Amino acid sequence: MTKICFKEHDGTEHVVDAKDGESVMRIAIENGVPGLQAECGGNLSCSTCHGYLEQKFYDLLPKPDENEEMLLDGTIDPEPTSRLTCQIIVTPELDGMVVRWPESQY
Ligand code: FES
């Protein structure tokens, strides 16, 4: 099972088992992880599932598409490794990935 660590802005960590094929956002919601809202349910229209990845895992993933880039530009505090977690599908290669949440999703 792929393990993903979600890190709140205050450093609190939540390590969860992630089912392959699910979105990272869905895994966080299903496990009651605080720090995201995911208001649009993964339809790429809200950006409240914004998280920061480690460079290593960011580089493993396909690049964000134009719509995701546009939404990321509108987040409060984007970083070079920012992603919308509803657009990341869990695969075994993501085992050990840490996703940090921003201080605020708004
Ligand atoms: Fe809305 Fe990801 S949940 S963009």
CSV table of N, CA and C and ligand atoms in Angstrom, one decimal:
chain,number,residue,atom,x,y,z
A,1,MET,N,0.9,-1.2,0.0
A,1,MET,CA,0.0,0.0,0.0
A,1,MET,C,0.9,1.2,0.0
A,2,THR,N,0.5,2.2,-0.8
A,2,THR,CA,1.2,3.5,-0.9
A,2,THR,C,0.9,4.3,0.4
A,3,LYS,N,2.0,4.8,1.0
A,3,LYS,CA,1.8,5.7,2.1
A,3,LYS,C,2.0,7.1,1.7
A,4,ILE,N,1.1,8.0,2.2
A,4,ILE,CA,1.3,9.4,1.9
A,4,ILE,C,1.2,10.2,3.2
A,5,CYS,N,2.1,11.1,3.4
A,5,CYS,CA,2.1,11.9,4.6
A,5,CYS,C,1.6,13.3,4.3
A,6,PHE,N,0.5,13.7,5.0
A,6,PHE,CA,0.0,15.1,4.8
A,6,PHE,C,0.5,15.9,6.0
A,7,LYS,N,1.0,17.0,5.7
A,7,LYS,CA,1.6,17.9,6.7
A,7,LYS,C,0.8,19.2,6.8
A,8,GLU,N,0.2,19.4,8.0
A,8,GLU,CA,-0.5,20.7,8.2
A,8,GLU,C,0.5,21.8,8.3
A,9,HIS,N,0.0,23.1,8.2
A,9,HIS,CA,0.8,24.2,8.2
A,9,HIS,C,1.6,24.3,9.5
A,10,ASP,N,1.0,23.8,10.6
A,10,ASP,CA,1.8,23.9,11.9
A,10,ASP,C,2.7,22.7,12.1
A,11,GLY,N,2.9,21.8,11.1
A,11,GLY,CA,3.8,20.7,11.1
A,11,GLY,C,3.2,19.4,11.5
A,12,THR,N,1.9,19.4,12.0
A,12,THR,CA,1.3,18.2,12.3
A,12,THR,C,1.2,17.2,11.1
A,13,GLU,N,1.6,16.0,11.3
A,13,GLU,CA,1.7,15.0,10.2
A,13,GLU,C,0.5,14.0,10.3
A,14,HIS,N,0.0,13.6,9.2
A,14,HIS,CA,-1.0,12.5,9.1
A,14,HIS,C,-0.5,11.6,8.0
A,15,VAL,N,-0.1,10.4,8.5
A,15,VAL,CA,0.4,9.4,7.5
A,15,VAL,C,-0.8,8.4,7.2
A,16,VAL,N,-1.1,8.3,6.0
A,16,VAL,CA,-2.3,7.4,5.6
A,16,VAL,C,-1.9,6.4,4.5
A,17,ASP,N,-2.7,5.4,4.5
A,17,ASP,CA,-2.6,4.4,3.4
A,17,ASP,C,-3.4,4.9,2.2
A,18,ALA,N,-2.8,5.0,1.1
A,18,ALA,CA,-3.5,5.5,-0.1
A,18,ALA,C,-3.7,4.5,-1.1
A,19,LYS,N,-5.0,4.4,-1.6
A,19,LYS,CA,-5.3,3.4,-2.6
A,19,LYS,C,-4.9,3.8,-4.0
A,20,ASP,N,-4.1,3.0,-4.7
A,20,ASP,CA,-3.7,3.4,-6.0
A,20,ASP,C,-4.9,3.6,-6.9
A,21,GLY,N,-4.8,4.6,-7.7
A,21,GLY,CA,-5.9,5.0,-8.6
A,21,GLY,C,-6.8,6.1,-8.1
A,22,GLU,N,-6.7,6.4,-6.8
A,22,GLU,CA,-7.5,7.5,-6.2
A,22,GLU,C,-6.7,8.8,-6.3
A,23,SER,N,-7.4,9.9,-6.2
A,23,SER,CA,-6.7,11.2,-6.2
A,23,SER,C,-6.2,11.4,-4.8
A,24,VAL,N,-5.1,12.1,-4.7
A,24,VAL,CA,-4.5,12.5,-3.5
A,24,VAL,C,-5.5,13.3,-2.6
A,25,MET,N,-6.2,14.2,-3.3
A,25,MET,CA,-7.3,15.0,-2.6
A,25,MET,C,-8.3,14.0,-1.9
A,26,ARG,N,-8.8,13.0,-2.7
A,26,ARG,CA,-9.8,12.1,-2.2
A,26,ARG,C,-9.3,11.3,-1.0
A,27,ILE,N,-8.0,10.9,-1.0
A,27,ILE,CA,-7.4,10.2,0.1
A,27,ILE,C,-7.4,11.0,1.3
A,28,ALA,N,-7.0,12.3,1.2
A,28,ALA,CA,-7.0,13.2,2.3
A,28,ALA,C,-8.4,13.4,2.9
A,29,ILE,N,-9.4,13.6,2.1
A,29,ILE,CA,-10.8,13.8,2.6
A,29,ILE,C,-11.3,12.5,3.2
A,30,GLU,N,-11.0,11.4,2.6
A,30,GLU,CA,-11.5,10.1,3.2
A,30,GLU,C,-10.9,9.8,4.5
A,31,ASN,N,-9.7,10.3,4.7
A,31,ASN,CA,-9.0,10.0,6.0
A,31,ASN,C,-9.2,11.2,7.0
A,32,GLY,N,-10.0,12.1,6.7
A,32,GLY,CA,-10.3,13.2,7.7
A,32,GLY,C,-9.1,14.1,7.9
A,33,VAL,N,-8.2,14.2,6.9
A,33,VAL,CA,-7.1,15.1,7.1
A,33,VAL,C,-7.5,16.5,7.0
A,34,PRO,N,-7.1,17.4,8.0
A,34,PRO,CA,-7.5,18.8,7.9
A,34,PRO,C,-6.5,19.5,7.0
A,35,GLY,N,-6.9,20.7,6.5
A,35,GLY,CA,-6.0,21.6,5.8
A,35,GLY,C,-6.4,21.8,4.3
A,36,LEU,N,-7.5,21.1,3.9
A,36,LEU,CA,-8.0,21.4,2.5
A,36,LEU,C,-9.5,21.4,2.6
A,37,GLN,N,-10.1,22.0,1.6
A,37,GLN,CA,-11.5,22.1,1.5
A,37,GLN,C,-12.1,21.3,0.3
A,38,ALA,N,-11.4,21.3,-0.8
A,38,ALA,CA,-11.8,20.6,-2.0
A,38,ALA,C,-13.2,20.8,-2.3
A,39,GLU,N,-13.6,22.1,-2.4
A,39,GLU,CA,-15.0,22.5,-2.6
A,39,GLU,C,-15.6,22.0,-3.9
A,40,CYS,N,-14.9,21.9,-4.9
A,40,CYS,CA,-15.5,21.5,-6.2
A,40,CYS,C,-15.5,20.0,-6.4
A,41,GLY,N,-15.0,19.3,-5.4
A,41,GLY,CA,-15.0,17.8,-5.5
A,41,GLY,C,-14.1,17.2,-6.5
A,42,GLY,N,-13.1,17.9,-6.9
A,42,GLY,CA,-12.1,17.4,-7.8
A,42,GLY,C,-12.4,17.8,-9.3
A,43,ASN,N,-13.2,18.8,-9.5
A,43,ASN,CA,-13.6,19.1,-10.9
A,43,ASN,C,-12.7,20.3,-11.5
A,44,LEU,N,-11.6,20.5,-10.8
A,44,LEU,CA,-10.6,21.5,-11.3
A,44,LEU,C,-11.3,22.9,-11.5
A,45,SER,N,-12.0,23.3,-10.5
A,45,SER,CA,-12.6,24.6,-10.6
A,45,SER,C,-12.6,25.4,-9.3
A,46,CYS,N,-11.8,25.0,-8.2
A,46,CYS,CA,-11.8,25.7,-7.0
A,46,CYS,C,-10.4,26.1,-6.5
A,47,SER,N,-9.5,25.2,-6.6
A,47,SER,CA,-8.1,25.4,-6.1
A,47,SER,C,-8.0,25.2,-4.6
A,48,THR,N,-9.0,24.7,-3.9
A,48,THR,CA,-8.9,24.6,-2.4
A,48,THR,C,-8.4,23.2,-2.0
A,49,CYS,N,-7.7,22.6,-2.9
A,49,CYS,CA,-7.0,21.4,-2.6
A,49,CYS,C,-5.5,21.5,-2.8
A,50,HIS,N,-5.1,22.8,-2.8
A,50,HIS,CA,-3.7,23.2,-3.1
A,50,HIS,C,-2.7,22.6,-2.0
A,51,GLY,N,-1.7,22.0,-2.5
A,51,GLY,CA,-0.6,21.4,-1.7
A,51,GLY,C,0.7,21.6,-2.3
A,52,TYR,N,1.8,21.6,-1.4
A,52,TYR,CA,3.1,21.7,-1.9
A,52,TYR,C,3.8,20.3,-1.8
A,53,LEU,N,4.4,19.9,-2.9
A,53,LEU,CA,5.1,18.6,-3.0
A,53,LEU,C,6.6,18.8,-2.8
A,54,GLU,N,7.3,17.7,-2.5
A,54,GLU,CA,8.7,17.7,-2.5
A,54,GLU,C,9.1,17.7,-4.0
A,55,GLN,N,10.3,18.3,-4.2
A,55,GLN,CA,10.7,18.3,-5.6
A,55,GLN,C,10.8,17.0,-6.3
A,56,LYS,N,11.3,16.0,-5.6
A,56,LYS,CA,11.5,14.6,-6.1
A,56,LYS,C,10.1,14.1,-6.7
A,57,PHE,N,9.1,14.3,-5.9
A,57,PHE,CA,7.8,13.8,-6.3
A,57,PHE,C,7.1,14.7,-7.4
A,58,TYR,N,7.4,16.0,-7.2
A,58,TYR,CA,6.8,16.9,-8.3
A,58,TYR,C,7.4,16.5,-9.6
A,59,ASP,N,8.7,16.1,-9.7
A,59,ASP,CA,9.3,15.8,-10.9
A,59,ASP,C,8.8,14.5,-11.5
A,60,LEU,N,8.4,13.6,-10.6
A,60,LEU,CA,7.9,12.3,-11.1
A,60,LEU,C,6.5,12.4,-11.8
A,61,LEU,N,5.8,13.4,-11.5
A,61,LEU,CA,4.4,13.5,-12.0
A,61,LEU,C,4.3,14.2,-13.4
A,62,PRO,N,3.3,13.9,-14.1
A,62,PRO,CA,3.1,14.7,-15.4
A,62,PRO,C,2.9,16.2,-15.0
A,63,LYS,N,3.3,17.1,-15.8
A,63,LYS,CA,3.2,18.5,-15.5
A,63,LYS,C,1.7,18.9,-15.4
A,64,PRO,N,1.4,19.9,-14.6
A,64,PRO,CA,0.1,20.4,-14.6
A,64,PRO,C,-0.4,20.9,-15.9
A,65,ASP,N,-1.7,20.7,-16.2
A,65,ASP,CA,-2.2,21.2,-17.5
A,65,ASP,C,-2.5,22.7,-17.4
A,66,GLU,N,-2.9,23.3,-18.5
A,66,GLU,CA,-3.1,24.8,-18.5
A,66,GLU,C,-4.2,25.2,-17.5
A,67,ASN,N,-5.3,24.4,-17.4
A,67,ASN,CA,-6.3,24.8,-16.4
A,67,ASN,C,-5.8,24.8,-15.0
A,68,GLU,N,-5.0,23.7,-14.7
A,68,GLU,CA,-4.5,23.7,-13.3
A,68,GLU,C,-3.5,24.8,-13.1
A,69,GLU,N,-2.6,25.1,-14.1
A,69,GLU,CA,-1.7,26.2,-13.9
A,69,GLU,C,-2.4,27.5,-13.6
A,70,MET,N,-3.5,27.7,-14.3
A,70,MET,CA,-4.3,29.0,-14.2
A,70,MET,C,-4.8,29.1,-12.7
A,71,LEU,N,-5.4,27.9,-12.2
A,71,LEU,CA,-5.9,27.9,-10.9
A,71,LEU,C,-4.8,28.1,-9.8
A,72,LEU,N,-3.7,27.5,-10.1
A,72,LEU,CA,-2.5,27.6,-9.2
A,72,LEU,C,-2.0,29.0,-9.1
A,73,ASP,N,-2.1,29.7,-10.2
A,73,ASP,CA,-1.7,31.1,-10.2
A,73,ASP,C,-2.6,32.0,-9.3
A,74,GLY,N,-3.8,31.5,-9.1
A,74,GLY,CA,-4.7,32.3,-8.3
A,74,GLY,C,-4.7,31.9,-6.8
A,75,THR,N,-3.9,30.9,-6.4
A,75,THR,CA,-3.8,30.6,-5.0
A,75,THR,C,-3.0,31.7,-4.3
A,76,ILE,N,-3.2,31.7,-2.9
A,76,ILE,CA,-2.7,32.8,-2.1
A,76,ILE,C,-1.1,32.7,-2.1
A,77,ASP,N,-0.6,31.5,-2.0
A,77,ASP,CA,0.9,31.5,-1.8
A,77,ASP,C,1.5,30.3,-2.6
A,78,PRO,N,1.4,30.4,-3.9
A,78,PRO,CA,2.0,29.3,-4.7
A,78,PRO,C,3.5,29.2,-4.6
A,79,GLU,N,4.0,28.0,-4.7
A,79,GLU,CA,5.4,27.7,-4.7
A,79,GLU,C,5.7,26.9,-6.0
A,80,PRO,N,7.0,26.8,-6.3
A,80,PRO,CA,7.4,26.1,-7.6
A,80,PRO,C,6.9,24.6,-7.6
A,81,THR,N,6.7,24.0,-6.4
A,81,THR,CA,6.2,22.6,-6.4
A,81,THR,C,4.7,22.5,-6.1
A,82,SER,N,4.0,23.6,-6.2
A,82,SER,CA,2.5,23.6,-5.9
A,82,SER,C,1.8,22.7,-6.9
A,83,ARG,N,0.8,22.0,-6.4
A,83,ARG,CA,-0.1,21.2,-7.3
A,83,ARG,C,-1.5,21.3,-6.6
A,84,LEU,N,-2.5,21.0,-7.5
A,84,LEU,CA,-3.8,20.8,-7.0
A,84,LEU,C,-3.9,19.3,-6.8
A,85,THR,N,-4.2,18.9,-5.5
A,85,THR,CA,-4.0,17.5,-5.2
A,85,THR,C,-5.1,16.6,-5.8
A,86,CYS,N,-6.2,17.2,-6.3
A,86,CYS,CA,-7.2,16.4,-7.0
A,86,CYS,C,-6.8,16.0,-8.3
A,87,GLN,N,-5.7,16.5,-8.8
A,87,GLN,CA,-5.1,16.2,-10.1
A,87,GLN,C,-4.0,15.2,-10.0
A,88,ILE,N,-3.7,14.7,-8.8
A,88,ILE,CA,-2.6,13.7,-8.7
A,88,ILE,C,-3.2,12.4,-8.3
A,89,ILE,N,-2.9,11.4,-9.2
A,89,ILE,CA,-3.5,10.1,-9.0
A,89,ILE,C,-2.4,9.2,-8.3
A,90,VAL,N,-2.8,8.5,-7.3
A,90,VAL,CA,-1.9,7.7,-6.5
A,90,VAL,C,-1.4,6.5,-7.3
A,91,THR,N,-0.1,6.4,-7.3
A,91,THR,CA,0.6,5.2,-7.9
A,91,THR,C,1.6,4.7,-6.9
A,92,PRO,N,2.1,3.5,-7.0
A,92,PRO,CA,3.1,3.0,-6.1
A,92,PRO,C,4.4,3.9,-6.0
A,93,GLU,N,4.7,4.6,-7.1
A,93,GLU,CA,5.9,5.4,-7.2
A,93,GLU,C,5.8,6.6,-6.2
A,94,LEU,N,4.5,6.9,-5.7
A,94,LEU,CA,4.4,8.0,-4.8
A,94,LEU,C,4.5,7.6,-3.4
A,95,ASP,N,4.9,6.4,-3.1
A,95,ASP,CA,5.0,5.9,-1.7
A,95,ASP,C,6.0,6.8,-1.0
A,96,GLY,N,5.6,7.3,0.2
A,96,GLY,CA,6.5,8.1,1.0
A,96,GLY,C,6.4,9.6,0.7
A,97,MET,N,5.5,10.0,-0.2
A,97,MET,CA,5.4,11.4,-0.6
A,97,MET,C,4.8,12.2,0.6
A,98,VAL,N,5.4,13.4,0.7
A,98,VAL,CA,4.8,14.3,1.7
A,98,VAL,C,4.1,15.5,1.0
A,99,VAL,N,2.9,15.7,1.4
A,99,VAL,CA,2.2,16.9,0.9
A,99,VAL,C,2.0,17.9,2.0
A,100,ARG,N,2.5,19.1,1.8
A,100,ARG,CA,2.3,20.1,2.8
A,100,ARG,C,1.2,21.0,2.4
A,101,TRP,N,0.3,21.4,3.3
A,101,TRP,CA,-0.8,22.3,3.0
A,101,TRP,C,-0.3,23.7,3.3
A,102,PRO,N,-0.9,24.6,2.5
A,102,PRO,CA,-0.6,26.1,2.7
A,102,PRO,C,-1.3,26.5,4.0
A,103,GLU,N,-0.9,27.7,4.5
A,103,GLU,CA,-1.5,28.2,5.7
A,103,GLU,C,-3.0,28.4,5.6
A,104,SER,N,-3.4,28.8,4.3
A,104,SER,CA,-4.8,28.9,4.1
A,104,SER,C,-5.1,28.5,2.6
A,105,GLN,N,-6.3,28.0,2.4
A,105,GLN,CA,-6.7,27.6,1.0
A,105,GLN,C,-7.4,28.8,0.3
A,106,TYR,N,-7.7,29.9,1.1
A,106,TYR,CA,-8.4,31.1,0.5
A,106,TYR,C,-7.5,32.3,0.4
B,1,FES,FE1,-11.4,21.8,-6.6
B,1,FES,FE2,-9.1,20.3,-6.6
B,1,FES,S1,-10.9,20.0,-5.4
B,1,FES,S2,-9.7,22.0,-7.8
